[in-house]
Tab-separated table of C-alpha atoms in Angstrom:
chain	number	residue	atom	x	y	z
W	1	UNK	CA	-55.965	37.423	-3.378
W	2	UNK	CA	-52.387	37.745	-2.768
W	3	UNK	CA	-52.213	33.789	-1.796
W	4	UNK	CA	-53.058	32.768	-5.284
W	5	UNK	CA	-50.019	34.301	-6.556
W	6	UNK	CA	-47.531	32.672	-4.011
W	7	UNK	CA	-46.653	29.804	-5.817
W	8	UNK	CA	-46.552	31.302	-9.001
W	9	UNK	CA	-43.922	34.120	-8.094
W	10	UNK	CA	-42.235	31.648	-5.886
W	11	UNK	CA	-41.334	29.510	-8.612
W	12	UNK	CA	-40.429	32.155	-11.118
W	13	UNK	CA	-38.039	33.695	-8.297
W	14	UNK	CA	-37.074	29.995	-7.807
W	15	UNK	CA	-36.206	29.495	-11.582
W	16	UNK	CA	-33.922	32.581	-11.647
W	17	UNK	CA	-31.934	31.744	-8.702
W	18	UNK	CA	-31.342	28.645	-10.077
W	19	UNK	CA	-30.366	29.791	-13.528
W	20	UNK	CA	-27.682	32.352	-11.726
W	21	UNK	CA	-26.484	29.037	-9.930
W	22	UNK	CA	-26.068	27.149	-13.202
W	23	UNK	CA	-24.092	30.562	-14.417
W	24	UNK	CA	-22.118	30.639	-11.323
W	25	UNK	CA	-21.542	27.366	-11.377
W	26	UNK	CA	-20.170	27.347	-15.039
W	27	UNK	CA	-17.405	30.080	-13.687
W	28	UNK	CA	-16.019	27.405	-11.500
W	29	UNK	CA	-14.450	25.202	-14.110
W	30	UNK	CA	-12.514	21.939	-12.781
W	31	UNK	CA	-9.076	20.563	-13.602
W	32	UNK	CA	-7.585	19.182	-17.102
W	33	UNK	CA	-8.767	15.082	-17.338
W	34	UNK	CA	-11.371	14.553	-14.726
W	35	UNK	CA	-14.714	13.969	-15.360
W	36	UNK	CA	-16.203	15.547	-11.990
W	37	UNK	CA	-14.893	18.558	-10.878
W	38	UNK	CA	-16.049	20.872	-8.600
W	39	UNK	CA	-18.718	22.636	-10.983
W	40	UNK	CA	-20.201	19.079	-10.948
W	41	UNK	CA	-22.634	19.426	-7.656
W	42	UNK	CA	-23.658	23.000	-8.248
W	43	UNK	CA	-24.580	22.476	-11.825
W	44	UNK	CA	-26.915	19.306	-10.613
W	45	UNK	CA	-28.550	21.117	-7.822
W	46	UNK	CA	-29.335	24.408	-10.215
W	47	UNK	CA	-30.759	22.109	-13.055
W	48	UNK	CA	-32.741	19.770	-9.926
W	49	UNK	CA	-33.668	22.761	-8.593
W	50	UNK	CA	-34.792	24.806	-11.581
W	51	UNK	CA	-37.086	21.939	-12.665
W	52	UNK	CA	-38.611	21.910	-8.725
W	53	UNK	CA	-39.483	25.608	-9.128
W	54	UNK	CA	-40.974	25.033	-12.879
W	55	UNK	CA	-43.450	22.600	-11.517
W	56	UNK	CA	-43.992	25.206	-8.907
W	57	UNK	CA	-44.725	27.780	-10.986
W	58	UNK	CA	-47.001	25.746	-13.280
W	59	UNK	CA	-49.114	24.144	-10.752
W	60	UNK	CA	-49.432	27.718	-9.091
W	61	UNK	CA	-50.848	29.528	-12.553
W	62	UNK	CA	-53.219	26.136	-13.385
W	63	UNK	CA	-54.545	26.889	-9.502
W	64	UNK	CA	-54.732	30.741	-10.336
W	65	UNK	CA	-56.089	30.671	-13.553
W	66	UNK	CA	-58.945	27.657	-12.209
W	67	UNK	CA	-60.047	30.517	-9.425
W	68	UNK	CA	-59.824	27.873	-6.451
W	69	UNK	CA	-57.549	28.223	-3.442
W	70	UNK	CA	-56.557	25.529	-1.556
W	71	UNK	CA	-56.260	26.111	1.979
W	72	UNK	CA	-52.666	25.109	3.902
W	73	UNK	CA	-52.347	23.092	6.474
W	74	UNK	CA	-52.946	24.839	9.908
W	75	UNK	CA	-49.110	24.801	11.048
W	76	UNK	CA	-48.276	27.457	13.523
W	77	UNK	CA	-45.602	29.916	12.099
W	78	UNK	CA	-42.016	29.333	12.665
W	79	UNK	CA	-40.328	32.662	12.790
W	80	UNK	CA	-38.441	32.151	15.872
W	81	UNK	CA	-36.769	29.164	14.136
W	82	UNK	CA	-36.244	30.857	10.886
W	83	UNK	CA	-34.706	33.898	12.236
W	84	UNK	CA	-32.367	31.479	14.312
W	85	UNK	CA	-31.647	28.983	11.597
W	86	UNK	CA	-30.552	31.710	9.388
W	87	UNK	CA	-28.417	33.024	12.268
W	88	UNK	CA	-27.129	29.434	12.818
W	89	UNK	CA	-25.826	29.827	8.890
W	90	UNK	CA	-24.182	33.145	9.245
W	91	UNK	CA	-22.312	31.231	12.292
W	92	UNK	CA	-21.618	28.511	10.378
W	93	UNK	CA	-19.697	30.553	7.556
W	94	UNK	CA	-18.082	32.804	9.936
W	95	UNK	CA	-16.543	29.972	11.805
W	96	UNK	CA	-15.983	27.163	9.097
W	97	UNK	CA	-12.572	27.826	8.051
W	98	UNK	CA	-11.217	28.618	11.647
W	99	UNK	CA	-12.858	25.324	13.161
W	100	UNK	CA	-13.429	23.153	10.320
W	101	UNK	CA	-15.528	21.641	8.281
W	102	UNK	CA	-16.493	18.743	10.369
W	103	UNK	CA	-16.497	19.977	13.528
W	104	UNK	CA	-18.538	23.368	11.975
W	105	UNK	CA	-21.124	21.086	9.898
W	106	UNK	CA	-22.194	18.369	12.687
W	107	UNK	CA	-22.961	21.412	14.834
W	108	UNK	CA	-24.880	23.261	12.593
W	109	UNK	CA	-26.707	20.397	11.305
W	110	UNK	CA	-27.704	18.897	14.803
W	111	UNK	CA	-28.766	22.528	15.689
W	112	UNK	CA	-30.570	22.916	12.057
W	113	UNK	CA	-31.986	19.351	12.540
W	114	UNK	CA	-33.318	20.381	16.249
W	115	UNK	CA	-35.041	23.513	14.954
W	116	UNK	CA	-37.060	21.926	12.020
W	117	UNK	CA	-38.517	19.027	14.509
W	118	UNK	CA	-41.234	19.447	16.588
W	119	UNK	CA	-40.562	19.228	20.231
W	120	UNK	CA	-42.352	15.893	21.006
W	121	UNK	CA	-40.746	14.384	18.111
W	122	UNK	CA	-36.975	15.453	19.051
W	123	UNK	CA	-35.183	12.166	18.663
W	124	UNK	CA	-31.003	13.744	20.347
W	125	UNK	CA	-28.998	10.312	19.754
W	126	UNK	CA	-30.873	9.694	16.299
W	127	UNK	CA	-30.451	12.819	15.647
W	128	UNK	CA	-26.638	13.014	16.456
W	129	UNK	CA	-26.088	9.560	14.390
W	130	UNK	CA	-27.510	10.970	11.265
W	131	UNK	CA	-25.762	14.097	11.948
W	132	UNK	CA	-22.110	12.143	12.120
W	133	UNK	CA	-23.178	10.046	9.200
W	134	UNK	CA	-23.896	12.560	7.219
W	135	UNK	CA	-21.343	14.965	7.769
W	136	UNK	CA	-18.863	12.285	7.004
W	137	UNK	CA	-20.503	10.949	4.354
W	138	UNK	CA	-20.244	14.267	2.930
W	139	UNK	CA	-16.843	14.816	3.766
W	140	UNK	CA	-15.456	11.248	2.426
W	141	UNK	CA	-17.522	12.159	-1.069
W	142	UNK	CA	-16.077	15.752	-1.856
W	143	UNK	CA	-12.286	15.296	-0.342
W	144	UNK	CA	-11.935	11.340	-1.868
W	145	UNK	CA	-14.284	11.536	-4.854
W	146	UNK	CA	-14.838	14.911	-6.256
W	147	UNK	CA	-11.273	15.830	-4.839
W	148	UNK	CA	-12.393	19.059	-3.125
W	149	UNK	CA	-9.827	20.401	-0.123
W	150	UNK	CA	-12.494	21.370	2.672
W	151	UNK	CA	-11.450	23.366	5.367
W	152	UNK	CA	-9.559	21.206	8.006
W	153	UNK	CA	-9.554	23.276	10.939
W	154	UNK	CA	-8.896	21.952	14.506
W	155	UNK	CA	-9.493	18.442	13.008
């Protein structure tokens, strides 16, 4: 019974984190004359990601009020990995400002990346090229284009 409802409350949880993003996001503010600031991101993602959980929550009441339940796919339970991912991102903020961004982002992405593959699918150098692409990608975008001082660190 309980199953029917996931989506449903999912999305309505979903919705209200995002709208506290937006708000949060709106306290942020950015500097006199520029168009992108750093409230520019946040207030994208909240808006993305309130719309995500709105189509959520209205596919999960059409399924609850039609009475059907659609079964999952059998994938095995990843606890292990969550509890270890979430871990990985308590790490990552601890260290981030005494190592650096780069140096703290490419490992926690290569670990993050590891975790969410399955084991006969674990790719290491592809994995560690889109890792370094990425994290510089990101890095170039907020420090050149959005202007945003991320923590240097040892780097």
């Amino acid at each position: 019974m309980m199953s029917k409802w996931k989506d449903l409350t999912v999305g309505i949880c979903g919705m209200v984190f995002a709208a506290v993003l937006y708000g949060l996001s709106v306290a942020v503010g950015q500097k006199e004359n520029q168009v992108m600031g750093a409230d520019f991101f946040p207030k994208i993602a909240a808006v993305v990601l309130f719309v995500m959980f709105l189509i959520l929550a209205v596919r999960g009441y059409q399924e609850m009020s039609a009475g059907h339940e659609e079964k999952a796919p059998g994938y095995p339970a990843n606890y292990v990995g969550v509890v270890l991912t979430f871990i990985g991102m308590i790490l990552y903020a601890m260290f981030l400002s005494k190592v650096g961004f780069i140096i703290t982002s490419m490992i926690f992405l290569y670990f993050a990346i590891f975790m969410m593959t399955k084991k006969e699918e674990w790719k290491p150098v592809k994995s560690l090229i889109i890792t370094v692409i990425t994290v510089l990608a990101i890095y170039f975008i907020f420090t050149g284009i959005f202007g945003i001082r991320l923590p240097k660190g040892l780097l």
